[in-house]
CSV table of C-alpha atoms in Angstrom, one decimal:
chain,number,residue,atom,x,y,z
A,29,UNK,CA,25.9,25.6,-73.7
A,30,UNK,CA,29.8,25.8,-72.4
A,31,UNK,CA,29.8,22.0,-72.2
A,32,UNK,CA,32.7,21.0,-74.4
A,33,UNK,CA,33.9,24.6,-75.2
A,34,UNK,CA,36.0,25.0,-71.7
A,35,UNK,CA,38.7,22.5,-70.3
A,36,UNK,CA,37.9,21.9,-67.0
A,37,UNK,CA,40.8,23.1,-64.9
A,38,UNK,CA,43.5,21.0,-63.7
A,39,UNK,CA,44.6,20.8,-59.9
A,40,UNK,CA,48.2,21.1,-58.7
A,41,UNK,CA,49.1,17.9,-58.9
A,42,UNK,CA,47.0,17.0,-62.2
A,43,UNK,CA,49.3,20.3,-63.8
A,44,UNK,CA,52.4,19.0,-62.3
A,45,UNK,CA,51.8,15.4,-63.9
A,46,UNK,CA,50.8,17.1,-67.1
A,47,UNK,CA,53.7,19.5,-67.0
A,48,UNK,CA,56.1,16.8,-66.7
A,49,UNK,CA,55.0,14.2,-69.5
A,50,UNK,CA,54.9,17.2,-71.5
A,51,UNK,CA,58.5,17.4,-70.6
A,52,UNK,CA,59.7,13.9,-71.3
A,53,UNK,CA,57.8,13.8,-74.4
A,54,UNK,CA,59.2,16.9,-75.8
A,55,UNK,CA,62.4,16.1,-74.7
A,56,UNK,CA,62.2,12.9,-76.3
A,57,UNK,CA,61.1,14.0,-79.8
A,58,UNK,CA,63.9,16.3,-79.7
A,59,UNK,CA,66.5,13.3,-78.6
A,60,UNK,CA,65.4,11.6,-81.9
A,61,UNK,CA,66.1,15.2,-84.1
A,62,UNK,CA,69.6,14.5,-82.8
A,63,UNK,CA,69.8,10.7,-83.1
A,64,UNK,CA,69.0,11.0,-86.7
A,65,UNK,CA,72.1,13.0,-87.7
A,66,UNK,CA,74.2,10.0,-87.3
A,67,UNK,CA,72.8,8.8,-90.2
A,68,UNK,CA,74.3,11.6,-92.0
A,69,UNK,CA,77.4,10.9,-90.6
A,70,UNK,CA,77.9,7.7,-88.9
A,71,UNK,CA,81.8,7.8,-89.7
A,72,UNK,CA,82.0,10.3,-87.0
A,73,UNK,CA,81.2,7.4,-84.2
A,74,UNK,CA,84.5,5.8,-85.5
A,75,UNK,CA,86.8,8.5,-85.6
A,76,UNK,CA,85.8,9.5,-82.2
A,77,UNK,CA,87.0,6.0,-80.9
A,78,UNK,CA,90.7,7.1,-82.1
A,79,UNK,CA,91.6,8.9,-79.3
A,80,UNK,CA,90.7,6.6,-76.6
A,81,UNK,CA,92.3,3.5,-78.5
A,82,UNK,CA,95.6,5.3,-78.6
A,83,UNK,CA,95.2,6.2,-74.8
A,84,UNK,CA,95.1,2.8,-74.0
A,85,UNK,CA,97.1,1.6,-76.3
A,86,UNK,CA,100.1,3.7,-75.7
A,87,UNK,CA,99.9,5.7,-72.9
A,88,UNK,CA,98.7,2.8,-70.9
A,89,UNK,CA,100.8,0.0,-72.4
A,90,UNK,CA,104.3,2.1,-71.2
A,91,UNK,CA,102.5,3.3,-67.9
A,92,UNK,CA,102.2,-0.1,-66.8
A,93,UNK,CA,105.7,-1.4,-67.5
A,94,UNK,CA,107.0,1.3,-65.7
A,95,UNK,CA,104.6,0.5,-62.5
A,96,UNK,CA,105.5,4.3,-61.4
A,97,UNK,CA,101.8,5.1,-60.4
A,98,UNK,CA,100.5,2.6,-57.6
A,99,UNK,CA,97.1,1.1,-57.9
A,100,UNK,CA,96.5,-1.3,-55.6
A,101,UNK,CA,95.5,-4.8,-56.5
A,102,UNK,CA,94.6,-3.3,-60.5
A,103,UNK,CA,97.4,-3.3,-62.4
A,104,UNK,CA,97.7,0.3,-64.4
A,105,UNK,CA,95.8,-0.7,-67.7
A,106,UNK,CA,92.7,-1.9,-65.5
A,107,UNK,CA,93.0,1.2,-63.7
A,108,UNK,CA,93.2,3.4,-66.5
A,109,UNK,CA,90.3,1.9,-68.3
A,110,UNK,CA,87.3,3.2,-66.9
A,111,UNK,CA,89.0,6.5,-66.8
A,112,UNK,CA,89.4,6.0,-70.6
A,113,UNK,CA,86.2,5.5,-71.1
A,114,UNK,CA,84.9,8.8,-69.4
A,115,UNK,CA,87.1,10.6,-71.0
A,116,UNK,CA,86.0,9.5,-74.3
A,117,UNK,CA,82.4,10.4,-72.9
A,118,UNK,CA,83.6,14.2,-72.0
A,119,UNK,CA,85.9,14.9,-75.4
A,120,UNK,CA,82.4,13.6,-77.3
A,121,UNK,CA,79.9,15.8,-75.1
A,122,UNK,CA,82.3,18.6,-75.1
A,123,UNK,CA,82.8,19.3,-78.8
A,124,UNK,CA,79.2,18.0,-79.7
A,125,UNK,CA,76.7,20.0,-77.7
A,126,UNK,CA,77.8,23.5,-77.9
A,127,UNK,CA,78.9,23.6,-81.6
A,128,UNK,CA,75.7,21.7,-83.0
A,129,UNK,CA,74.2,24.7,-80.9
A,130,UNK,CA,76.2,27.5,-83.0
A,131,UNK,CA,75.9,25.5,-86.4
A,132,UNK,CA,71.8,25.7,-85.5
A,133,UNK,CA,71.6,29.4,-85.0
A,134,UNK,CA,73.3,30.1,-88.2
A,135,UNK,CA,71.4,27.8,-90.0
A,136,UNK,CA,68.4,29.8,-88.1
A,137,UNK,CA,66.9,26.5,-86.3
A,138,UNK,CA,67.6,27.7,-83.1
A,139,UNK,CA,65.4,30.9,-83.9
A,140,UNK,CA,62.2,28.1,-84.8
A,141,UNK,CA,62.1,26.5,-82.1
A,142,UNK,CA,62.4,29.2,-79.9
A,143,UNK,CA,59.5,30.8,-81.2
A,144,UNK,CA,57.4,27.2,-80.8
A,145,UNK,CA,55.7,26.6,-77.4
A,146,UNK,CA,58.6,23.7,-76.3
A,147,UNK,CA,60.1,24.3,-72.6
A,148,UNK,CA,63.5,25.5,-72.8
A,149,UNK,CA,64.1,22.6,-70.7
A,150,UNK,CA,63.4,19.8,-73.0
A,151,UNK,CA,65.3,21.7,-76.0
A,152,UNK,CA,68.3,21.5,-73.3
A,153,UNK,CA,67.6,18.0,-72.2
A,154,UNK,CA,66.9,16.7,-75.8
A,155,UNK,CA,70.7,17.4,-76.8
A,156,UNK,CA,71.9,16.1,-73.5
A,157,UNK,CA,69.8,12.6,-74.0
A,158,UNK,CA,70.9,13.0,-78.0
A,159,UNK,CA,74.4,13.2,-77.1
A,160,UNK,CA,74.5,10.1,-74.3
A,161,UNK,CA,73.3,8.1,-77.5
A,162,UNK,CA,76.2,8.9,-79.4
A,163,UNK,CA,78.3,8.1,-76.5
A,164,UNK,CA,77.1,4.4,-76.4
A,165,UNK,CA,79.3,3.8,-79.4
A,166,UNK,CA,82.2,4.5,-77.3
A,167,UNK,CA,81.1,2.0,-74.9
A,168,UNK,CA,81.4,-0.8,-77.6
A,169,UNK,CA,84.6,0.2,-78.7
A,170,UNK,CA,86.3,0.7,-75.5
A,171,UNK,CA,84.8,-2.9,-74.2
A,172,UNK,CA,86.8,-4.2,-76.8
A,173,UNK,CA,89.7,-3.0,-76.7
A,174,UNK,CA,90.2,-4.0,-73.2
A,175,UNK,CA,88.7,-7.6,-73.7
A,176,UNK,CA,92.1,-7.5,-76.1
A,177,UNK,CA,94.4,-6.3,-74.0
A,178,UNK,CA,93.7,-8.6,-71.5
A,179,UNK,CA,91.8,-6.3,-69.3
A,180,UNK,CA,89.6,-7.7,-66.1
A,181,UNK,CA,86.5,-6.3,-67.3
A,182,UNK,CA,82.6,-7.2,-65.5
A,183,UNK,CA,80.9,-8.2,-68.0
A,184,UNK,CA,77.8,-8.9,-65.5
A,185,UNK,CA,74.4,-7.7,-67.2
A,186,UNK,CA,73.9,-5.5,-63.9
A,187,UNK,CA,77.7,-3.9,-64.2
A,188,UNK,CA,76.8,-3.4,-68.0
A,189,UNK,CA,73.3,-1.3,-67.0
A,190,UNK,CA,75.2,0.7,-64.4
A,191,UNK,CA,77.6,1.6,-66.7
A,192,UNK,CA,74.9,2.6,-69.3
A,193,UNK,CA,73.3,4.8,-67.1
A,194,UNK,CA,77.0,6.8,-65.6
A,195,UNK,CA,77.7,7.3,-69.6
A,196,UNK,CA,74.4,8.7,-70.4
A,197,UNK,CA,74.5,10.6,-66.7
A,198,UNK,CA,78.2,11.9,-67.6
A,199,UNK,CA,77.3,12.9,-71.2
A,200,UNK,CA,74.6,14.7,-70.2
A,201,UNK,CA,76.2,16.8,-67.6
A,202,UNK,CA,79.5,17.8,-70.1
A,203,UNK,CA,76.8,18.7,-72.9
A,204,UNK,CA,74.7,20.9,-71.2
A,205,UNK,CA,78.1,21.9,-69.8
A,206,UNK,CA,78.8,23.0,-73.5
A,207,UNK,CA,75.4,24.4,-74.4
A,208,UNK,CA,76.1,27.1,-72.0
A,209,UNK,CA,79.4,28.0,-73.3
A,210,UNK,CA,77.7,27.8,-76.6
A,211,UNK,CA,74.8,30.3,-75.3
A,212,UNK,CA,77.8,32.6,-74.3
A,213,UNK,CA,80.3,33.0,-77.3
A,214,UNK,CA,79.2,33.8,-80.3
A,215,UNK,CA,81.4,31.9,-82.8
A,216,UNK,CA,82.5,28.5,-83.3
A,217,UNK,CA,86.3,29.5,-83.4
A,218,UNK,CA,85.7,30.6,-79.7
A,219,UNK,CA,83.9,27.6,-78.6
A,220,UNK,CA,86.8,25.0,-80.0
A,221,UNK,CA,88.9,27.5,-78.2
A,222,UNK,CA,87.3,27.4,-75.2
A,223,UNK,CA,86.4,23.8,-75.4
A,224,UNK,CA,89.8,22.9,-76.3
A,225,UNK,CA,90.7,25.0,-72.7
A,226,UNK,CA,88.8,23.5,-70.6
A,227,UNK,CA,88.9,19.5,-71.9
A,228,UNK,CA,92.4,19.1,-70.2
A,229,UNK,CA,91.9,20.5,-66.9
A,230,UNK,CA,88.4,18.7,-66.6
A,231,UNK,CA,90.6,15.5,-67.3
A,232,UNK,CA,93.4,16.0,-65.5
A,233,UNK,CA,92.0,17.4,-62.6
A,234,UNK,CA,90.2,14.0,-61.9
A,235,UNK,CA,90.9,10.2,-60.5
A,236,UNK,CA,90.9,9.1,-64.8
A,237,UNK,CA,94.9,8.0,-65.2
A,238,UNK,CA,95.9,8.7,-61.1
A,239,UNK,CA,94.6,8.2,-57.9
A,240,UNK,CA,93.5,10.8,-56.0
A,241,UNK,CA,96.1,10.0,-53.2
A,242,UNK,CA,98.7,11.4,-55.4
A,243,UNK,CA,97.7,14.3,-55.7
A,244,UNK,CA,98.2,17.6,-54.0
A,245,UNK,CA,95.9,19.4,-51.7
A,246,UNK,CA,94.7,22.3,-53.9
A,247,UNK,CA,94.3,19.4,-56.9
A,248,UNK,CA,92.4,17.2,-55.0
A,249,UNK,CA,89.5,20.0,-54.0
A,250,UNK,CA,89.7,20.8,-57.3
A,251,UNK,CA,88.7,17.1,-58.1
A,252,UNK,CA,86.0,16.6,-55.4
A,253,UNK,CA,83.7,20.0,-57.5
A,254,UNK,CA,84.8,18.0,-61.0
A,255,UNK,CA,81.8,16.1,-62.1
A,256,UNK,CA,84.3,13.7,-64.0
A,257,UNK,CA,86.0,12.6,-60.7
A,258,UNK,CA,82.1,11.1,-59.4
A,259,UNK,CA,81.6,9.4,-63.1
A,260,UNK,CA,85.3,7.8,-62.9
A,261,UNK,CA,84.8,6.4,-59.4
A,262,UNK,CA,81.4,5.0,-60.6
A,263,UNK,CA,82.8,3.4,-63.8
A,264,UNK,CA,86.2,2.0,-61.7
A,265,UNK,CA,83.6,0.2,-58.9
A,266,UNK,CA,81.3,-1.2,-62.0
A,267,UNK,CA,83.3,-1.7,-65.0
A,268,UNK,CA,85.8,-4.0,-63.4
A,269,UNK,CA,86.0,-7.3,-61.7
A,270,UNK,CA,87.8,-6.7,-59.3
A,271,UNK,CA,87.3,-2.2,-59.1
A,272,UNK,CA,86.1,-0.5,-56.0
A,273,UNK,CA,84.4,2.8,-55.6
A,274,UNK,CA,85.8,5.5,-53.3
A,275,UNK,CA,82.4,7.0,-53.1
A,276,UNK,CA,79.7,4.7,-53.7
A,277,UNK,CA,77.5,3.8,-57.1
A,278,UNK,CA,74.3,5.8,-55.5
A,279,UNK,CA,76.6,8.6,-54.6
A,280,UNK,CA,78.1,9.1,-57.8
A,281,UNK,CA,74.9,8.6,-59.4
A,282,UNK,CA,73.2,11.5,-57.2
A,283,UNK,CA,76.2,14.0,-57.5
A,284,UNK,CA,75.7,13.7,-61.4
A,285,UNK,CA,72.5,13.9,-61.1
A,286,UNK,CA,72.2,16.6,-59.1
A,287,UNK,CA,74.9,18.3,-61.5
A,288,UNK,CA,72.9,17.7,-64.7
A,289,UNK,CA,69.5,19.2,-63.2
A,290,UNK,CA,71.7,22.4,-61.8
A,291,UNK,CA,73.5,23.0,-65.0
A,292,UNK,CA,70.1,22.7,-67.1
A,293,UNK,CA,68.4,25.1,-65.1
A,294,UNK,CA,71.1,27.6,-65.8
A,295,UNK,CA,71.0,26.8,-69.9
A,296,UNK,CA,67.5,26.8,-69.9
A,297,UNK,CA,67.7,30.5,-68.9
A,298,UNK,CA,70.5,31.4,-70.8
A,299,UNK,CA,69.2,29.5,-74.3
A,300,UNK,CA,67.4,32.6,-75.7
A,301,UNK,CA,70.4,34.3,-75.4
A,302,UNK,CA,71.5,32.5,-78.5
A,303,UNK,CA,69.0,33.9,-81.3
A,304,UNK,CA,70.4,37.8,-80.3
């Protein structure tokens, strides 16, 4: 008479399986809430390109005239580039993650889905994976503006793929980077306070427009704990003809990795914090 009326029960590694297509399906579903924003607002891919176009095309144009800042067999531009490019990635995960957060809770979105029976998890990693999307843009318009300026760029299908997967690796660590901040403060004047902070250091205390050789000895152990440093190296040894890694493409990958599953862990705890 019970035939039908109780699941049978799952082992551990039938739970664990379940668990975790649970996960990337949840995840997923949320990745698309945030996708579809753009259409809202797709200007906002454009305007973000600004920044990094004048980058390049200033700061880099006078840097390598002036040939102050050695770079081996890259001239200063090519150098700079990938460096560029990640730091377009952290301005966009920075400034996206934690105030779409804030805007939620006062629109009382936050509060829904909080209440439905989705992992913490996946509402962390479904803005993370959202916000790598909106990062590709940057790829296209950063491509570009190197092809123009005469930059030695790998345009290898293989290069292209590894450089897809550091963006979307990079983006995800600096959102969920955000979220926390944004499960912290309670306004969004704080958080473009704090954002606005801690952008600069993150950037400058990195390999993006030096090498680490240059730097001093407290600077550079402040670089090897900056995730930015690891998705730099990777974008310098793939990005580029003729760009080498300090580290290793598998190392970097791993450290961000490693990065983005610590750093949700801690959001995922600290995400209910943001309905009190």
């Amino acid at each position: 008479m019970l035939d039908g009326w109780v699941e049978p029960r799952l082992n551990r590694r039938e739970s664990f399986i379940y668990a975790l297509s649970q996960l990337v399906t949840k995840t997923l579903v949320l990745a698309e809430l945030e996708v579809r924003k753009l259409r809202h607002d797709p200007s906002d891919l454009l305007i973000r390109g600004v920044q990094p176009a004048l980058w390049l095309l200033v700061f880099g144009q006078v840097f390598t005239r002036t040939r102050a800042i050695p770079t081996g067999n890259l001239s200063y531009l090519d150098f700079m580039a990938p460096g560029i490019l990640a730091q377009s990635v952290l301005f966009v995960a920075i400034f996206t993650g934690g105030m779409t957060l804030i805007w939620e809770r006062d629109l009382g979105i936050v509060q829904k889905l909080l209440a439905s029976p989705i992992p913490r998890a996946a509402m962390v990693l479904g803005k993370a994976v959202g916000c790598g999307v909106r990062c590709l843009p940057q790829i296209v318009i950063i491509y570009g503006l190197t092809l123009l300026l005469g930059v030695n760029v790998n345009l290898n299908p293989l290069a292209l793929l590894q450089v897809l997967v550091i963006v979307l690796l990079g983006a995800g660590c600096f959102c969920v980077f955000s979220l926390i901040i944004g499960c912290l403060v309670k306004s969004r004047e704080r958080f473009t306070g704090i954002g606005q902070l801690i952008t600069m250091p993150l950037f400058f205390a990195s390999n993006a427009i030096y090498p680490l050789s240059l730097m001093p000895g407290w600077l550079h152990i402040l670089s090897s704990i900056n995730p930015l440093t690891y998705q730099v190296d990777a974008l310098r040894g793939t990005m580029l003809v003729n760009g080498s890694s300090l580290y290793g493409f598998g190392l970097d990958c791993t450290i961000l990795l490693l990065t983005l599953i610590g750093l949700t862990i801690i959001c995922g705890r600290l995400y209910p914090r943001v309905a009190m």
